[in-house]
Amino acid sequence: MPDNPIMRQADQNIAATYQRFPVVFTKGRGATLWDSEGRAYTDFVAGIAVCALGHAHPRIAQAVSDQMNRLVHVSNLFYTGPQAELAAWLTADSFADRVFFGNSGAEANEAAIKLARKYFHNKGETHRYEIISMQQSFHGRTMGTLSATGQEKIRKGFEPVLQGFHFAPFNDAETLERMITDKTCAVLLEPLQGEGGVCGPDPGYLKAVRHLCDKTGALLIFDEIQTGMGRTGKLFAYQHFGVEPDIMTLAKALANGLPIGAMLAREHIAEAFGYGSHASTFGGGPVITTAALAVLKLIEEEKLINHCAKMGKYFFGRLEALKTKYDVVEQVRGLGLLLGLKLKVEGAPIVTACMENGFLINCVQNNILRFIPPLIIEENQIDDLIDCLDKILGDI
Ligand SMILES: *Cc1c(COP(=O)(O)O)cnc(C)c1O
């Protein structure tokens, strides 16, 4: 471990909830990061699928800086322009009619859980409060969202968790059908599980889930916190599958690194959130929403979603070639630039080896390398990472 004063200070004073890599980042541009020693890294983590437009994008920096100099915060007791404009943009581009703004993914999911319960409460169906989410899912770390998260390790030690959550196996509509009862208010799932191991839906699965919800009246909630904003090669992942949810949550890439969460819903459901039913002091403030508007403009102007789909296909193909070449590679998974490489060995040493060679990647569920670069990533940067992985896998 290098003797770095920043690391020492951090390790002494910050809650030890994160096991960090021994590197201090000081600067970023596009898909490149520089550490305190001046070393450059090509970033295939993007702050965990956040910095879709790359680091320190000058247009976002300018928009945020202008807004900072004009107006930073007034609370949601009053109207502000950027929040209204962002909500109009998000609803125009999705199935939804209304947006609630919070400050993180977990807060967006909290809002979704509360809205689903309130919707049935308002209809007089107060017994209908149960939510079915998926095994291996990830929805956040607050008490509500960890209760909805289908991973034992995340709930452990925080019991009792919230009542009324059940976990169905992902990609198993038959079991889900048996689990839905007249107490189920919603089915909550990620269209493609990110933290759970980059697991996509089998053909027809999401349609079957939609059908089960329609049949029983349960609401369908898509957590697109990781998959949203172009990451999978469409603005929202649900657009790949011909299935629309009733409620959707967004966060990560929405403001390219500034904290924001959004819960989107159809009108007749959003109605259940009346005056005073839910709130956030910071949610949807003018600076953050200005950043998100800049992100949406840039996605459009730079035709980023087409680029992502193209780079995603290219990347997938190059990973497939590694699979053909190396026996330790079990499967290539994912969509767009949310890709996974399932290994028959532990992923952590490969992550470290990549880092030593100037590439940031990440590993989920012990043996699945996850690639979530900025969507602006270029072919030659993908080639360089593949060459690096080729060498590392060759040495195993
Ligand atoms: C990251 C993530 C969350 C939690 O977001 P936070 O901003 O960390 O609260 C929830 N759901 C999914 C699918 C995520 O990827």
Coordinates of C-alpha atoms and ligand atoms in Angstrom, one line a residue:
M1 CA 0.0 0.0 0.0
P2 CA 1.6 3.3 -1.0
D3 CA 2.1 5.8 1.7
N4 CA -0.1 8.6 0.4
P5 CA -1.3 11.3 2.8
I6 CA -4.8 11.4 1.2
M7 CA -5.3 7.7 1.6
R8 CA -4.0 7.8 5.2
Q9 CA -6.4 10.6 6.1
A10 CA -9.3 9.0 4.4
D11 CA -8.7 5.6 6.0
Q12 CA -8.5 7.3 9.4
N13 CA -11.6 9.5 9.2
I14 CA -14.1 8.1 6.7
A15 CA -16.5 5.3 7.7
A16 CA -14.9 2.2 6.5
T17 CA -17.8 1.0 4.3
Y18 CA -15.7 0.9 1.1
Q19 CA -12.7 -1.2 0.3
R20 CA -11.0 1.2 -2.1
F21 CA -8.2 0.6 -4.6
P22 CA -5.0 2.4 -3.6
V23 CA -5.2 5.2 -6.1
V24 CA -6.2 8.9 -5.8
F25 CA -7.8 10.4 -8.8
T26 CA -7.2 14.0 -9.5
K27 CA -8.4 14.7 -13.0
G28 CA -10.5 13.3 -15.9
R29 CA -11.3 14.1 -19.5
G30 CA -13.4 12.0 -21.8
A31 CA -12.8 8.3 -21.0
T32 CA -9.4 9.0 -19.4
L33 CA -8.6 9.5 -15.7
W34 CA -5.3 10.6 -14.1
D35 CA -4.1 9.7 -10.7
S36 CA -2.0 11.8 -8.2
E37 CA 1.2 10.2 -9.6
G38 CA 0.2 11.5 -13.1
R39 CA -0.6 8.0 -14.5
A40 CA -3.4 7.8 -17.0
Y41 CA -6.2 5.2 -17.1
T42 CA -8.8 4.4 -19.6
D43 CA -12.0 4.2 -17.7
F44 CA -14.4 1.3 -18.2
V45 CA -16.2 1.9 -14.9
A46 CA -17.4 5.5 -15.5
G47 CA -18.1 6.0 -11.8
I48 CA -20.4 2.9 -11.9
A49 CA -22.3 3.7 -15.2
V50 CA -22.6 7.3 -14.3
C51 CA -20.3 9.5 -16.4
A52 CA -21.9 8.5 -19.8
L53 CA -20.6 11.6 -21.5
G54 CA -17.1 11.1 -20.0
H55 CA -15.3 13.1 -17.3
A56 CA -15.4 16.8 -16.9
H57 CA -17.5 17.5 -20.0
P58 CA -16.9 21.2 -20.8
R59 CA -20.5 21.8 -22.0
I60 CA -21.9 20.4 -18.7
A61 CA -19.3 22.2 -16.7
Q62 CA -20.3 25.5 -18.4
A63 CA -24.0 25.0 -17.9
V64 CA -23.6 24.1 -14.3
S65 CA -21.2 27.0 -13.7
D66 CA -23.6 29.5 -15.3
Q67 CA -26.5 28.1 -13.2
M68 CA -24.4 28.2 -10.0
N69 CA -23.8 31.9 -10.6
R70 CA -27.5 32.5 -11.2
L71 CA -29.4 30.4 -8.7
V72 CA -28.5 27.3 -6.7
H73 CA -31.4 26.4 -4.4
V74 CA -34.8 27.6 -3.4
S75 CA -36.6 24.3 -2.3
N76 CA -39.7 22.8 -3.8
L77 CA -41.9 25.4 -2.2
F78 CA -41.4 27.3 -5.4
Y79 CA -41.1 26.8 -9.2
T80 CA -37.8 26.8 -11.1
G81 CA -37.3 26.5 -14.8
P82 CA -34.7 23.7 -15.2
Q83 CA -36.8 21.3 -13.1
A84 CA -39.9 21.9 -15.2
E85 CA -38.0 21.6 -18.5
L86 CA -36.3 18.4 -17.4
A87 CA -39.6 16.8 -16.4
A88 CA -41.1 17.8 -19.7
W89 CA -38.2 16.3 -21.6
L90 CA -38.3 13.0 -19.6
T91 CA -42.0 12.5 -20.0
A92 CA -41.9 13.4 -23.7
D93 CA -39.2 10.7 -24.3
S94 CA -40.8 7.9 -22.2
F95 CA -44.1 6.2 -21.4
A96 CA -44.5 8.4 -18.3
D97 CA -46.6 11.5 -17.6
R98 CA -45.1 12.7 -14.3
V99 CA -41.7 12.8 -12.6
F100 CA -40.7 13.0 -8.9
F101 CA -37.1 14.2 -8.3
G102 CA -34.8 12.9 -5.5
N103 CA -31.1 12.8 -5.1
S104 CA -30.1 9.2 -5.7
G105 CA -31.1 5.9 -7.1
A106 CA -32.2 4.6 -3.7
E107 CA -34.4 7.7 -3.2
A108 CA -36.0 7.1 -6.7
N109 CA -36.8 3.5 -5.7
E110 CA -38.1 4.7 -2.3
A111 CA -40.5 7.0 -4.1
A112 CA -41.6 4.1 -6.4
I113 CA -42.2 1.8 -3.5
K114 CA -44.2 4.5 -1.6
L115 CA -46.2 5.4 -4.7
A116 CA -47.2 1.8 -5.4
R117 CA -48.4 1.4 -1.9
K118 CA -50.2 4.7 -1.8
Y119 CA -51.9 4.0 -5.1
F120 CA -53.7 1.0 -3.7
H121 CA -54.2 2.7 -0.3
N122 CA -56.1 5.4 -2.1
K123 CA -58.2 2.9 -3.9
G124 CA -59.2 1.5 -0.5
E125 CA -57.2 -1.7 -1.1
T126 CA -55.0 -1.2 2.0
H127 CA -54.2 -5.0 2.3
R128 CA -52.5 -4.7 -1.1
Y129 CA -49.0 -3.6 -0.1
E130 CA -46.7 -6.5 -1.0
I131 CA -43.9 -6.1 -3.6
I132 CA -42.3 -8.9 -5.5
S133 CA -38.7 -8.2 -6.7
M134 CA -36.1 -10.5 -8.0
Q135 CA -33.4 -12.7 -6.5
Q136 CA -30.0 -11.2 -7.2
S137 CA -31.5 -7.8 -7.7
F138 CA -30.1 -4.5 -6.5
H139 CA -32.3 -1.5 -5.6
G140 CA -30.3 0.5 -3.1
R141 CA -29.1 0.6 0.5
T142 CA -31.8 2.6 2.4
M143 CA -34.0 0.4 4.7
G144 CA -36.8 0.4 2.1
T145 CA -34.6 -0.4 -0.9
L146 CA -32.5 -3.0 0.8
S147 CA -35.7 -4.7 1.8
A148 CA -36.5 -4.9 -1.9
T149 CA -33.0 -6.1 -2.8
G150 CA -32.8 -9.9 -3.4
Q151 CA -29.3 -10.4 -2.0
E152 CA -28.9 -11.8 1.5
K153 CA -25.5 -10.1 2.0
I154 CA -27.0 -6.6 1.6
R155 CA -29.9 -7.2 4.1
K156 CA -27.8 -9.1 6.6
G157 CA -27.4 -7.4 10.0
F158 CA -30.1 -4.8 9.3
E159 CA -33.1 -6.9 10.2
P160 CA -36.0 -6.5 10.7
V161 CA -36.3 -5.3 7.1
L162 CA -39.5 -3.7 5.8
Q163 CA -42.5 -6.0 5.7
G164 CA -44.1 -7.3 2.5
F165 CA -41.2 -8.0 0.2
H166 CA -40.8 -11.3 -1.7
F167 CA -38.2 -12.5 -4.2
A168 CA -38.9 -14.3 -7.4
P169 CA -36.2 -16.0 -9.5
F170 CA -35.3 -13.7 -12.5
N171 CA -36.3 -15.0 -15.9
D172 CA -39.0 -17.4 -14.4
A173 CA -42.5 -16.2 -15.2
E174 CA -44.1 -19.4 -14.0
T175 CA -42.8 -19.0 -10.4
L176 CA -43.8 -15.3 -10.5
E177 CA -47.3 -16.2 -11.5
R178 CA -47.6 -18.5 -8.5
M179 CA -46.2 -15.8 -6.2
I180 CA -48.5 -12.9 -7.2
T181 CA -51.5 -12.7 -4.9
D182 CA -54.3 -10.2 -4.2
K183 CA -51.9 -8.7 -1.7
T184 CA -49.3 -7.9 -4.5
C185 CA -49.2 -4.2 -5.3
A186 CA -46.2 -4.2 -7.6
V187 CA -43.5 -6.3 -9.3
L188 CA -40.2 -4.5 -9.2
L189 CA -37.3 -5.4 -11.5
E190 CA -34.3 -4.3 -13.4
P191 CA -34.9 -5.1 -17.1
L192 CA -31.2 -6.1 -17.1
Q193 CA -29.6 -6.9 -13.7
G194 CA -26.4 -4.9 -13.3
E195 CA -24.9 -5.5 -9.8
G196 CA -26.5 -9.0 -9.9
G197 CA -24.1 -10.1 -12.7
V198 CA -25.2 -8.4 -16.0
C199 CA -28.1 -10.7 -16.5
G200 CA -30.4 -9.9 -19.3
P201 CA -34.0 -11.1 -19.7
D202 CA -34.8 -14.2 -21.7
P203 CA -36.8 -13.6 -24.9
G204 CA -40.5 -13.1 -23.9
Y205 CA -39.8 -12.8 -20.2
L206 CA -40.6 -9.1 -19.7
K207 CA -43.7 -9.5 -21.9
A208 CA -44.9 -12.3 -19.7
V209 CA -44.3 -10.2 -16.5
R210 CA -46.2 -7.4 -18.1
H211 CA -49.1 -9.8 -18.9
L212 CA -49.1 -11.1 -15.3
C213 CA -49.3 -7.6 -13.9
D214 CA -52.1 -6.7 -16.3
K215 CA -54.0 -9.8 -15.4
T216 CA -53.8 -9.2 -11.6
G217 CA -53.7 -5.4 -11.5
A218 CA -50.3 -5.3 -10.0
L219 CA -48.1 -2.4 -11.0
L220 CA -44.9 -3.0 -13.0
I221 CA -41.9 -1.0 -11.8
F222 CA -38.7 -1.0 -13.9
D223 CA -35.5 0.1 -12.0
E224 CA -33.6 1.6 -14.9
I225 CA -31.1 3.4 -12.6
Q226 CA -28.2 1.6 -14.3
T227 CA -29.8 0.7 -17.7
G228 CA -31.3 4.1 -18.4
M229 CA -30.1 7.1 -20.4
G230 CA -28.8 5.2 -23.4
R231 CA -26.5 2.7 -21.7
T232 CA -28.0 -0.4 -23.4
G233 CA -28.2 1.2 -26.9
K234 CA -31.7 2.7 -26.4
L235 CA -32.6 5.6 -24.2
F236 CA -34.3 3.2 -21.8
A237 CA -33.8 -0.6 -21.8
Y238 CA -37.5 -1.3 -21.8
Q239 CA -37.6 0.0 -25.4
H240 CA -35.7 -3.1 -26.5
F241 CA -38.4 -5.4 -25.4
G242 CA -41.8 -3.9 -26.5
V243 CA -42.9 -3.7 -22.8
E244 CA -43.7 -0.5 -20.9
P245 CA -43.7 -0.3 -17.1
D246 CA -46.2 1.8 -15.0
I247 CA -43.4 3.3 -12.9
M248 CA -39.7 3.7 -13.8
T249 CA -36.7 4.9 -11.8
L250 CA -33.6 6.7 -13.1
A251 CA -30.5 8.0 -11.5
K252 CA -26.8 7.1 -12.3
A253 CA -26.2 8.7 -15.7
L254 CA -29.0 11.2 -15.6
A255 CA -26.8 14.2 -14.6
N256 CA -23.4 12.6 -15.6
G257 CA -22.1 12.6 -12.0
L258 CA -24.1 15.1 -10.1
P259 CA -26.5 13.4 -7.6
I260 CA -30.0 13.0 -9.0
G261 CA -32.8 10.4 -8.9
A262 CA -36.1 10.4 -10.7
M263 CA -39.2 8.4 -10.4
L264 CA -41.5 8.5 -13.4
A265 CA -45.1 7.2 -13.6
R266 CA -48.2 7.2 -15.7
E267 CA -50.8 9.9 -14.8
H268 CA -53.4 7.7 -13.1
I269 CA -50.8 6.2 -10.8
A270 CA -48.8 9.4 -10.2
E271 CA -52.1 10.9 -9.0
A272 CA -51.8 9.0 -5.8
F273 CA -49.0 11.3 -4.8
G274 CA -51.0 14.3 -3.7
Y275 CA -49.9 17.4 -1.9
G276 CA -47.7 16.6 1.1
S277 CA -47.5 12.9 0.4
H278 CA -43.8 12.8 -0.5
A279 CA -41.0 15.4 -0.6
S280 CA -37.3 16.1 -0.9
T281 CA -35.5 19.3 0.1
F282 CA -32.8 19.1 -2.6
G283 CA -34.7 17.0 -5.1
G284 CA -34.7 18.5 -8.6
G285 CA -32.8 21.6 -7.7
P286 CA -31.8 24.1 -10.5
V287 CA -28.1 23.1 -10.7
I288 CA -28.7 19.4 -10.9
T289 CA -31.5 19.6 -13.3
T290 CA -29.5 22.0 -15.5
A291 CA -26.8 19.4 -15.6
A292 CA -29.3 16.7 -16.6
L293 CA -30.7 18.9 -19.3
A294 CA -27.2 19.4 -20.7
V295 CA -26.8 15.6 -20.7
L296 CA -30.0 15.1 -22.6
K297 CA -29.1 17.7 -25.2
L298 CA -25.6 16.2 -25.6
I299 CA -27.0 12.7 -26.0
E300 CA -29.1 14.0 -28.8
E301 CA -26.6 16.3 -30.5
E302 CA -23.7 13.8 -30.3
K303 CA -26.0 10.9 -31.5
L304 CA -24.7 9.1 -28.5
I305 CA -27.2 6.3 -28.3
N306 CA -26.3 5.1 -31.9
H307 CA -22.7 5.3 -31.0
C308 CA -23.3 3.3 -27.8
A309 CA -25.2 0.6 -29.7
K310 CA -22.4 0.4 -32.3
M311 CA -19.6 0.3 -29.8
G312 CA -21.5 -2.2 -27.7
K313 CA -21.8 -4.6 -30.7
Y314 CA -18.2 -4.2 -31.5
F315 CA -17.1 -4.7 -27.9
F316 CA -19.4 -7.8 -27.5
G317 CA -17.8 -9.3 -30.6
R318 CA -14.3 -8.8 -29.3
L319 CA -15.2 -10.3 -26.0
E320 CA -16.8 -13.3 -27.8
A321 CA -13.4 -13.8 -29.5
L322 CA -11.7 -13.9 -26.1
K323 CA -14.3 -16.5 -25.0
T324 CA -13.4 -18.7 -28.1
K325 CA -9.7 -18.3 -27.3
Y326 CA -9.7 -18.9 -23.5
D327 CA -11.3 -21.8 -21.6
V328 CA -11.6 -19.7 -18.4
V329 CA -14.1 -17.4 -20.1
E330 CA -17.6 -18.9 -19.7
Q331 CA -20.0 -16.4 -21.2
V332 CA -20.3 -12.9 -22.7
R333 CA -23.4 -11.1 -21.5
G334 CA -25.2 -7.8 -21.7
L335 CA -26.5 -5.1 -24.0
G336 CA -25.0 -1.9 -25.4
L337 CA -22.2 -0.8 -23.1
L338 CA -23.4 -2.7 -20.1
L339 CA -21.4 -5.9 -20.7
G340 CA -20.2 -8.7 -18.6
L341 CA -17.6 -11.5 -19.0
K342 CA -18.4 -14.5 -16.8
L343 CA -15.2 -16.3 -15.8
K344 CA -14.6 -19.7 -14.3
V345 CA -12.1 -18.0 -12.0
E346 CA -12.1 -15.1 -9.5
G347 CA -12.3 -11.7 -11.2
A348 CA -10.5 -9.6 -8.6
P349 CA -6.9 -10.4 -9.7
I350 CA -7.8 -9.5 -13.3
V351 CA -9.3 -6.2 -12.2
T352 CA -6.0 -5.4 -10.4
A353 CA -3.9 -6.5 -13.4
C354 CA -6.0 -4.3 -15.7
M355 CA -5.4 -1.4 -13.4
E356 CA -1.7 -2.0 -13.3
N357 CA -1.9 -1.7 -17.1
G358 CA -3.9 1.5 -17.1
F359 CA -7.5 0.2 -17.5
L360 CA -10.3 0.5 -14.9
I361 CA -12.8 -2.3 -15.0
N362 CA -14.9 -3.8 -12.3
C363 CA -16.1 -7.2 -11.1
V364 CA -19.5 -8.2 -9.8
Q365 CA -20.6 -11.4 -8.1
N366 CA -16.9 -12.5 -7.7
N367 CA -16.5 -13.8 -11.2
I368 CA -18.2 -11.5 -13.7
L369 CA -16.1 -8.7 -15.1
R370 CA -18.4 -5.8 -15.8
F371 CA -17.6 -3.2 -18.5
I372 CA -19.6 0.1 -18.2
P373 CA -17.4 2.7 -20.0
P374 CA -18.5 6.2 -20.8
L375 CA -20.8 6.0 -23.9
I376 CA -18.3 8.2 -25.8
I377 CA -15.7 5.3 -25.7
E378 CA -14.0 4.7 -29.1
E379 CA -13.1 1.5 -30.9
N380 CA -9.3 2.0 -30.4
Q381 CA -9.9 2.3 -26.6
I382 CA -11.9 -1.0 -26.7
D383 CA -9.1 -2.6 -28.8
D384 CA -6.5 -1.6 -26.2
L385 CA -8.5 -3.1 -23.3
I386 CA -9.0 -6.3 -25.3
D387 CA -5.3 -6.6 -26.0
C388 CA -4.7 -6.1 -22.2
L389 CA -7.3 -8.7 -21.3
D390 CA -5.8 -11.1 -23.9
K391 CA -2.4 -10.9 -22.3
I392 CA -3.8 -11.3 -18.7
L393 CA -6.0 -14.3 -19.7
G394 CA -3.1 -15.8 -21.6
D395 CA -1.0 -15.8 -18.4
I396 CA -3.7 -17.6 -16.3
Ligands
LIG1 C1 -26.9 2.0 -8.4 C2 -28.2 1.4 -8.4 C3 -29.2 1.7 -7.4 C4 -28.9 2.6 -6.2 O1 -28.5 3.9 -6.6 P1 -27.8 4.8 -5.4 O2 -27.7 6.2 -6.2 O3 -26.5 4.2 -5.1 O4 -28.7 4.9 -4.3 C5 -30.4 1.1 -7.5 N1 -30.8 0.3 -8.5 C6 -29.9 0.0 -9.4 C7 -30.3 -0.9 -10.6 C8 -28.6 0.5 -9.4 O5 -27.7 0.1 -10.4

